[in-house]
Amino acid sequence: MSQQPVTLPFTDPAFVADPFPLYEELRREGPVRRAVIQGELEAWLVTRYEDGLAALTDPRLSSDVRDAADPRLMARLPTTERESMIRTMLRADPPDHTRLRRLVSKAFTARRVAELEPRVQAITDELLDAIVPAGRADLVEDFAVPLPVTVISELLGVPVSDRYDFQRWTDDMVLQGPRPPDPAKIEAAWQQMHGYLTGLLDAKRAHPGDDLLSALIATHDDEQRLDRHELIAMAFLLLVAGYITTVNLIGNGIAALLTHPDQLRLLREDPELLPGAIEEFLRYDGPVNPGIARFAREDLTIAGVAVPRGATVVVASAIADRDPARFADPDRLDITRADNAHLAFGHGIHYCLGAPLARLEGRIAIGTALRRLPGLALAVPADELRWRPRVLRGPSRLPVTFGSAHGEHVP
């Protein structure tokens, strides 16, 4: 294995559009590969499925960014994010993670998610009602973005009048375009969001509603509750996990179908394949790229490769989920794939708490779009699609055309 780190060229539109040839090359070179992933930040990529699965449950790998040797990882975070990042369960280790996850699970239950299904369907239909008459749309801006931002806003109890700002701040924090991130813009968005959520938290504490934020305030376990910082951090986590990744699941899934007409036809002919298709979209082109970050608590060996204490280790799910040792014909989109235990939602104690909601939204959004938009097709050549750079992968626009309700094309 080469000892020189490879740079993942996230400023190169060709790589951003299709990183998988380089990923395949890295996986062939070895199970663990040094790489520069953002600016000058170096990481050790775990490229193979079984090694990634083991790494995600290895207690020597921490989720806490304070265990990173590179001080720039903390220094580059917006000031208000630093406190939030170390108080959310996403970046906590046991026993803190155990306590936080238990408390949040009491409020964010499977029943609460299941009860959202009629509302998710209604929001989906309302968005498509506005799209259908035109015969063309941008299915990112007009559909994939407003659906999850509306769902997560309603789930957290964000008033309708505040949702535009809510979405704008989130986009500024995590969805900036191909140019290098603007630290001042990111910091301003975090400050505004932090201030907003602090005020919303106070309002919910004074006047609880039938929403998740009110339930998080009220939840307790043996007199333990989420404190003020933890509540704000959890709102941040639910916002990002419940919004951005679902935007990309919907966008990536529809883009995959429109560039694989045989799979689109198969799904139209048999809608019962949709739940399995969602899993295949997550495996084939998941919303996180290249994967999930951890930090080495001590010097250790991963798949025979020495990794130093403090190193950033990225379990590269985008690479591992196309490992031919685990998935047959992994570069082929196959919505009938039965054995599909992908790593897109992680594994172990940090397995994504919001996975059921993401699956629900993805299934309803994609299934309803296929049913209501006959003749759905890309409005531009596939190689002209543009993708978001850096760690969250999805099309930035998805221009399409489609037919009328009677199946006739609308010019």
XYZ file of C-alpha atoms in Angstrom, residues 107 160 246 300 328 367:
6
model
C -39.381 10.771 22.978
C -44.806 27.891 9.674
C -33.251 12.792 3.435
C -4.071 0.528 17.028
C -22.368 -9.323 -5.772
C -43.239 6.059 -4.735
